[in-house]
XYZ file of C-alpha atoms in Angstrom:
530
model
C 0.000 0.000 0.000
C 1.481 3.370 -0.956
C 2.390 5.636 1.906
C 0.690 8.947 2.239
C 2.535 12.213 2.742
C 1.900 14.074 5.950
C -1.090 16.336 6.139
C -0.521 20.030 5.614
C 0.654 21.850 8.696
C -1.222 24.845 10.108
C 2.074 26.697 10.795
C 3.869 29.008 8.366
C 6.295 27.657 5.812
C 9.673 28.007 7.618
C 8.356 26.551 10.836
C 6.599 23.827 8.878
C 9.864 22.810 7.212
C 11.707 22.927 10.501
C 9.206 20.723 12.262
C 9.322 18.109 9.507
C 13.087 17.997 9.534
C 13.155 17.643 13.287
C 10.628 14.866 13.039
C 12.834 13.062 10.574
C 15.864 13.413 12.793
C 13.951 12.024 15.757
C 14.054 8.621 14.124
C 10.357 8.237 13.118
C 11.171 7.391 9.498
C 13.550 8.384 6.744
C 10.689 8.680 4.145
C 9.338 11.811 5.812
C 12.721 13.481 5.525
C 12.870 12.601 1.815
C 9.357 13.894 1.238
C 9.983 17.241 2.859
C 13.380 17.791 1.357
C 12.907 16.375 -2.130
C 9.118 16.593 -2.510
C 8.938 12.934 -3.633
C 7.200 9.688 -2.529
C 10.013 7.266 -3.374
C 10.051 4.076 -1.348
C 12.149 4.072 1.836
C 14.074 1.058 0.750
C 15.980 3.090 -1.848
C 17.082 5.781 0.578
C 19.852 5.095 3.145
C 18.842 5.998 6.640
C 20.943 8.695 8.258
C 21.913 8.159 11.890
C 20.398 10.462 14.474
C 22.183 13.784 14.460
C 23.523 15.440 17.603
C 21.777 18.295 19.290
C 24.055 20.763 17.607
C 22.698 19.706 14.215
C 19.176 20.670 15.290
C 20.255 24.250 15.894
C 21.901 24.340 12.464
C 18.821 23.079 10.681
C 16.579 25.425 12.571
C 18.739 28.328 11.583
C 18.717 27.266 7.946
C 14.962 26.979 8.020
C 14.548 30.536 9.299
C 16.532 32.195 6.518
C 13.381 33.090 4.511
C 10.397 34.900 5.931
C 7.983 33.866 3.130
C 8.152 30.059 3.264
C 10.387 27.097 2.630
C 13.444 27.293 0.470
C 12.441 27.368 -3.167
C 14.669 24.399 -4.068
C 14.618 21.193 -2.102
C 18.086 20.284 -3.292
C 19.463 23.530 -1.891
C 17.862 22.818 1.467
C 19.432 19.340 1.522
C 22.820 20.704 0.603
C 22.741 23.385 3.277
C 21.352 20.999 5.848
C 23.967 18.300 5.288
C 26.790 20.813 5.172
C 25.594 22.295 8.444
C 25.493 18.881 10.056
C 28.996 18.092 8.854
C 30.318 21.375 10.178
C 28.915 20.620 13.612
C 29.961 17.020 13.872
C 33.342 16.813 12.161
C 35.051 20.057 13.123
C 38.773 19.533 13.983
C 40.589 22.067 16.199
C 44.340 22.267 15.558
C 46.236 23.068 18.813
C 48.225 26.250 18.804
C 51.986 25.823 18.975
C 53.651 27.336 22.036
C 57.257 28.420 21.993
C 59.258 27.106 24.961
C 61.934 29.143 26.658
C 65.420 27.615 26.748
C 65.889 25.272 29.703
C 68.565 23.043 31.114
C 67.548 20.208 28.795
C 68.462 22.261 25.710
C 71.888 23.137 27.092
C 75.020 21.069 27.184
C 75.272 20.364 30.883
C 78.723 20.465 32.459
C 79.597 17.257 34.301
C 81.209 17.206 37.743
C 84.313 14.984 37.487
C 84.146 11.895 39.673
C 86.431 11.998 42.700
C 87.213 8.725 44.437
C 86.763 9.048 48.177
C 85.580 12.654 47.901
C 84.019 14.373 50.875
C 80.777 14.981 48.909
C 79.267 12.410 46.511
C 79.429 13.460 42.860
C 75.700 12.824 42.395
C 74.827 15.418 45.034
C 77.215 17.967 43.556
C 75.782 17.416 40.078
C 72.213 17.866 41.302
C 72.956 21.209 42.929
C 74.980 22.349 39.921
C 71.940 21.740 37.729
C 69.771 23.732 40.131
C 72.292 26.580 40.124
C 72.287 26.671 36.315
C 68.490 26.830 36.202
C 68.466 29.807 38.560
C 71.330 31.583 36.767
C 69.527 31.268 33.435
C 66.815 33.531 34.841
C 69.032 36.590 35.236
C 72.226 36.037 33.228
C 72.505 37.601 29.782
C 73.685 34.416 28.064
C 73.728 30.668 28.599
C 77.500 30.619 28.824
C 77.495 33.261 31.545
C 74.881 31.284 33.503
C 76.940 28.088 33.294
C 80.149 29.814 34.365
C 78.479 31.481 37.335
C 76.833 28.231 38.419
C 80.143 26.358 38.190
C 81.861 29.031 40.255
C 79.150 28.996 42.942
C 79.276 25.205 43.193
C 83.070 25.195 43.466
C 82.975 27.797 46.248
C 80.386 25.730 48.141
C 82.493 22.584 47.766
C 85.743 24.276 48.836
C 84.071 25.753 51.923
C 82.629 22.437 53.081
C 84.720 19.856 54.944
C 81.879 17.316 54.924
C 78.692 16.331 53.140
C 76.379 17.877 55.764
C 78.130 21.220 55.594
C 78.029 21.118 51.787
C 74.278 20.578 51.806
C 73.727 23.593 54.029
C 76.061 25.794 52.002
C 74.413 24.678 48.757
C 70.925 25.441 50.081
C 72.010 28.928 51.142
C 73.622 29.479 47.741
C 70.423 28.404 45.996
C 68.411 30.884 48.074
C 70.867 33.619 47.165
C 70.588 32.871 43.442
C 66.800 32.853 43.603
C 66.929 36.283 45.158
C 68.929 37.563 42.177
C 66.239 36.535 39.672
C 63.887 39.338 38.509
C 60.743 39.400 40.612
C 57.422 38.558 39.030
C 54.323 40.787 38.930
C 53.179 41.397 42.508
C 50.156 39.396 43.501
C 50.337 36.928 40.599
C 51.307 33.299 40.720
C 54.248 32.350 38.483
C 52.607 29.154 37.260
C 48.923 29.940 36.754
C 48.822 33.728 36.510
C 46.039 33.801 39.094
C 46.000 36.394 41.792
C 47.234 35.034 45.108
C 44.682 35.330 47.908
C 45.815 35.108 51.499
C 44.388 32.641 53.971
C 42.958 35.500 56.069
C 41.039 36.910 53.109
C 39.517 33.506 52.345
C 38.326 33.113 55.935
C 37.348 36.683 56.737
C 36.210 38.166 53.456
C 36.884 41.706 52.326
C 37.394 43.088 55.839
C 40.070 40.530 56.711
C 42.833 42.597 55.125
C 41.885 45.570 57.339
C 41.332 43.606 60.545
C 43.951 42.356 62.994
C 43.417 39.687 65.597
C 45.485 37.632 68.023
C 45.160 34.582 70.212
C 45.628 35.067 73.938
C 46.828 32.156 76.029
C 47.474 33.411 79.556
C 48.241 29.941 80.872
C 51.188 29.381 78.475
C 53.950 32.031 78.743
C 55.470 33.368 75.533
C 58.773 31.720 74.747
C 60.086 34.965 73.257
C 59.781 36.622 76.678
C 62.475 34.394 78.175
C 64.944 37.075 79.147
C 66.662 38.242 82.264
C 65.651 36.369 85.408
C 63.228 34.100 83.498
C 65.969 32.945 81.130
C 68.398 32.522 84.023
C 65.871 30.291 85.808
C 65.419 28.149 82.708
C 69.155 27.848 82.077
C 69.767 26.417 85.512
C 68.182 23.190 84.233
C 71.041 22.831 81.718
C 73.986 23.423 84.063
C 76.694 20.769 84.110
C 76.721 18.575 87.169
C 79.858 17.944 89.193
C 80.331 14.592 87.510
C 79.951 16.142 84.060
C 82.472 18.839 84.935
C 84.968 16.199 86.006
C 84.543 13.875 83.028
C 84.849 16.792 80.583
C 88.158 17.969 82.092
C 87.100 21.178 83.864
C 89.633 22.575 86.364
C 88.899 22.315 90.083
C 90.741 24.000 92.983
C 93.728 21.994 94.138
C 93.124 20.788 97.712
C 96.709 21.479 98.801
C 98.289 24.119 96.564
C 96.795 27.641 96.642
C 96.385 28.938 93.111
C 96.730 25.429 91.764
C 94.174 23.429 89.838
C 93.433 19.772 89.371
C 91.875 17.937 86.435
C 90.151 14.595 86.996
C 90.463 13.263 83.474
C 93.190 10.748 82.671
C 96.532 12.473 82.224
C 98.478 12.028 79.042
C 101.756 10.079 79.105
C 104.692 12.390 79.632
C 108.225 11.752 78.439
C 110.620 10.691 81.194
C 113.124 13.379 80.255
C 111.932 16.889 81.195
C 113.661 18.347 78.126
C 111.808 15.965 75.830
C 108.338 16.907 74.702
C 105.705 15.501 72.358
C 104.365 17.599 69.506
C 100.606 17.986 69.855
C 100.178 18.252 66.078
C 102.216 15.410 64.592
C 103.049 13.326 67.692
C 106.816 13.519 67.224
C 109.085 13.725 70.285
C 111.523 16.651 70.224
C 114.075 18.218 72.537
C 113.856 21.727 74.002
C 116.255 23.978 75.847
C 115.687 25.458 79.289
C 113.890 28.406 77.657
C 111.475 26.065 75.875
C 112.817 26.562 72.361
C 113.504 23.609 70.075
C 117.136 22.521 70.091
C 117.039 21.306 66.477
C 115.480 23.106 63.546
C 112.987 20.507 62.434
C 109.895 21.079 60.323
C 106.560 19.720 61.510
C 104.372 17.887 58.963
C 100.840 17.458 60.286
C 97.140 17.183 59.404
C 95.000 19.982 60.808
C 91.767 18.048 60.155
C 90.344 15.337 62.344
C 90.144 11.680 61.427
C 86.772 10.573 60.127
C 85.361 7.272 58.894
C 83.916 7.346 55.386
C 82.037 4.637 53.539
C 83.892 3.421 50.458
C 83.479 0.519 48.059
C 83.831 -2.647 50.091
C 83.658 -1.172 53.603
C 84.887 1.804 55.613
C 88.013 3.923 55.424
C 89.428 6.357 57.969
C 90.520 9.627 56.396
C 91.606 13.082 57.467
C 88.972 15.753 56.932
C 91.546 18.296 55.776
C 92.837 16.441 52.702
C 90.970 13.086 52.616
C 94.276 11.256 53.066
C 94.329 7.884 54.778
C 95.161 7.578 58.459
C 98.900 7.439 59.068
C 99.834 9.339 55.906
C 102.340 12.200 55.876
C 100.849 15.507 56.958
C 99.422 17.873 54.364
C 100.617 20.977 56.252
C 104.094 22.040 57.280
C 105.223 24.308 60.123
C 108.639 25.643 61.048
C 108.852 23.692 64.314
C 107.080 21.359 66.701
C 104.793 22.721 69.413
C 103.021 21.492 72.530
C 99.756 22.251 74.323
C 101.050 22.409 77.904
C 97.823 23.652 79.527
C 97.180 20.415 81.419
C 100.766 20.056 82.619
C 101.236 23.447 84.262
C 98.234 23.986 86.504
C 99.321 26.997 88.550
C 98.301 30.648 88.620
C 94.547 29.913 88.671
C 91.888 32.191 90.170
C 88.355 31.239 91.224
C 85.159 33.235 90.838
C 83.625 34.134 94.199
C 80.197 34.764 95.668
C 78.604 38.220 95.356
C 75.556 39.702 97.016
C 72.824 40.823 94.634
C 69.642 42.828 95.049
C 66.310 41.035 94.869
C 65.315 42.125 91.352
C 68.545 41.146 89.587
C 70.231 37.887 88.607
C 73.923 36.929 88.592
C 74.180 37.300 84.817
C 74.372 35.166 81.659
C 77.335 35.408 79.282
C 78.885 33.438 76.457
C 82.671 33.272 76.297
C 85.272 32.207 73.773
C 89.061 32.400 73.693
C 91.757 32.148 71.035
C 95.207 30.735 71.736
C 98.627 30.778 70.073
C 101.650 28.513 70.557
C 104.517 29.835 72.674
C 107.595 28.269 74.142
C 105.371 27.439 77.115
C 102.591 25.881 75.064
C 99.160 27.200 74.146
C 98.592 30.624 75.705
C 95.712 33.095 75.600
C 95.905 35.733 72.859
C 92.268 36.897 72.622
C 89.110 36.713 74.727
C 85.530 37.770 73.903
C 82.421 37.903 76.117
C 78.876 38.498 74.793
C 75.552 38.964 76.611
C 72.168 37.345 75.922
C 71.476 39.830 73.117
C 74.765 38.723 71.487
C 76.284 42.147 72.113
C 80.013 42.136 72.797
C 80.650 43.354 76.337
C 84.352 42.543 76.508
C 86.840 41.835 73.720
C 90.600 42.228 73.866
C 93.816 40.841 72.480
C 96.215 39.490 75.096
C 99.980 39.484 75.086
C 101.230 36.079 76.308
C 103.903 35.790 78.976
C 106.217 33.738 76.760
C 107.616 34.091 73.266
C 105.242 33.154 70.446
C 106.549 30.484 68.069
C 103.322 29.941 66.060
C 100.344 32.311 65.984
C 98.058 29.412 64.974
C 96.219 31.819 62.672
C 94.291 29.086 60.860
C 92.276 28.490 64.019
C 92.865 31.530 66.227
C 92.595 34.230 63.591
C 95.281 36.107 65.509
C 98.174 37.582 63.570
C 101.426 39.236 64.505
C 99.952 42.649 63.686
C 97.102 42.082 66.166
C 99.507 41.681 69.088
C 102.057 44.280 68.017
C 100.657 47.091 70.198
C 98.950 44.976 72.847
C 99.978 45.409 76.466
C 97.081 43.546 78.136
C 98.305 40.544 80.095
C 96.599 37.444 81.417
C 96.439 38.974 84.913
C 94.607 42.005 83.534
C 92.039 39.756 81.888
C 91.524 37.761 85.064
C 90.887 40.941 87.053
C 88.238 42.118 84.578
C 86.466 38.774 84.459
C 86.375 38.410 88.232
C 84.712 41.838 88.443
C 82.164 40.904 85.745
C 81.336 37.391 86.954
C 80.359 35.822 90.223
C 80.312 32.184 91.234
C 76.616 32.026 90.191
C 77.043 33.678 86.803
C 76.092 31.277 84.010
C 78.896 30.996 81.468
C 78.100 29.478 78.070
C 80.657 28.073 75.669
C 81.664 25.183 73.442
C 84.114 22.881 75.240
C 84.432 25.695 77.740
C 87.001 23.783 79.793
C 89.556 24.598 77.085
C 88.855 28.327 77.448
C 88.938 28.214 81.240
C 92.298 26.449 81.150
C 93.681 29.204 78.921
C 92.188 31.890 81.188
C 93.340 29.999 84.287
C 89.910 30.586 85.823
C 87.975 28.068 87.919
C 84.198 28.314 87.437
C 81.542 25.619 87.784
C 78.253 27.331 86.770
C 78.510 26.307 83.145
C 76.321 25.450 80.139
C 78.460 23.627 77.580
C 77.075 23.234 74.040
C 79.319 20.226 73.400
C 77.524 18.481 76.293
C 74.102 19.967 75.505
C 74.354 18.529 71.980
C 76.415 15.359 72.554
C 78.122 13.228 69.952
C 76.285 9.987 69.171
C 79.396 7.985 70.142
C 79.818 9.752 73.464
C 83.048 10.988 75.017
C 85.766 11.618 74.054
C 84.019 12.467 70.776
C 82.443 15.897 70.538
C 80.561 17.620 67.761
C 82.115 20.775 66.379
C 80.436 24.141 66.851
C 80.377 24.599 63.089
C 78.355 21.421 62.565
C 75.945 22.263 65.381
C 75.155 25.651 63.856
C 74.655 24.105 60.428
C 72.412 21.276 61.677
C 70.187 23.164 64.131
C 70.194 26.813 63.048
C 71.078 26.388 59.348
C 73.897 28.907 59.656
C 77.458 28.637 58.412
C 80.236 29.910 60.671
C 84.012 29.601 60.717
C 84.192 29.845 56.924
C 86.709 32.686 56.885
C 90.080 31.757 55.447
C 91.691 34.172 57.917
C 90.763 31.963 60.871
C 88.104 31.787 63.537
C 86.598 34.766 65.303
C 86.061 34.543 69.048
C 83.121 36.974 68.862
C 81.442 34.826 66.192
C 81.975 31.625 68.176
C 80.702 33.159 71.415
C 77.610 34.497 69.666
C 76.996 31.101 68.071
C 77.043 29.423 71.493
C 74.527 31.936 72.842
C 72.230 31.416 69.840
C 72.373 27.634 70.214
C 71.554 27.626 73.920
C 68.645 30.080 73.612
C 67.285 28.066 70.675
C 67.501 24.898 72.771
C 65.664 26.507 75.691
C 62.882 27.793 73.460
C 62.445 24.481 71.673
C 62.239 22.603 74.959
C 59.785 25.180 76.326
C 57.431 24.527 73.394
C 57.164 20.848 74.294
C 56.534 21.577 77.976
C 53.657 23.970 77.398
């Protein structure tokens, strides 16, 4: 039976055509679509059925049907052509991604390679990683790639030369990286470097528009502020960290001699002394040498020694003990040379000591808190005081002077003391003058802070037992006689590098470092006790 065409629609021509097309696309029959478009009653079997079009195709056909205001398109073939082309444009459109130019990076550069060093103090992999980071930061502000590479290589070399160990290198490298990032040109204020979105503070998110103009604080009366630990409050806290009598004895602090006035006694094991009084043992290389009655060497003999300590390093197949100064194996010939042998002598001649004494104080004051550090040089007597520095809790220097030793100087020990011949040229201050000043500044209850402070007290020839020692406060994991260096403590806990001057140590810097470490320790412990 032949199919009938749809009945005429009561709507105008354009809407009539649109409705018929939409009906065809709804899947009710492909013959209706052919009738409307072509105006024919051909059987459905000869016309391929088009799949249902997406929603976007409906909008295209509707738009094509509304082109004329008088009725349907005059030609059915034109309507089909426009309709199919509109469907194809909506369903098969391909968007080609826009190419983005990339800025030059480390991958496009020829990276310099750190040469491998067998038994080096810092693994090559770590050095290479930080060198790559340095290059990336230098590329941001250098005018050329070559300039960036040269600057990065120079910064890495300086960090490596300044670091006697891996831990120190890591801290120096981190500080160098922060410095290089500060040299890069700053981005637009308030914009994120990655997304370009404006950065909104946490306060603004929580408080809204008024948060930027509003200030608030949290009040906790029951928990005192750690920052307020000063004066008497800090003194009270520090008493918890004072060395006990047993700790003073096992760390070699001087005590008053029970029989000899002005004499001192040390409870640690005494070193072996040569039987002959004119024969001494060099404290740097361990060689025995002869001296005259004045203490000078009888023979002109150079001293080859290692200034660095022995340290165990992991190597292929096990462990190896090496000197920190030159990475040479234990027992090797010294990497440094001096004109003659020297001795310490402080533990052998324990006379001329003074002891701090009790003082009466008013009710609103405390006995005082000071950090102290001394520098020593080698004389014909041994190690003698050549500089002393005292700082207060605000790390302000309250006393600092060079000291002229009683005996002739044979080695200024500048690498460690920082004292030169020019420093002592016009100095007339003696050890007795220093003792008089310190006894007037300190009392028996004054808290003295230092690193291995027994060494400084032996040089000062002062007996004092109210002590906070950072080498005991931050002990070595192996225990005595091992002690951690002040340089490593500052790097590990406060992320600061000290004692990196090629001209030697500074007693004011070391004393300030001890004060910073102790106050940091007190504050950290106070946080856990709150």
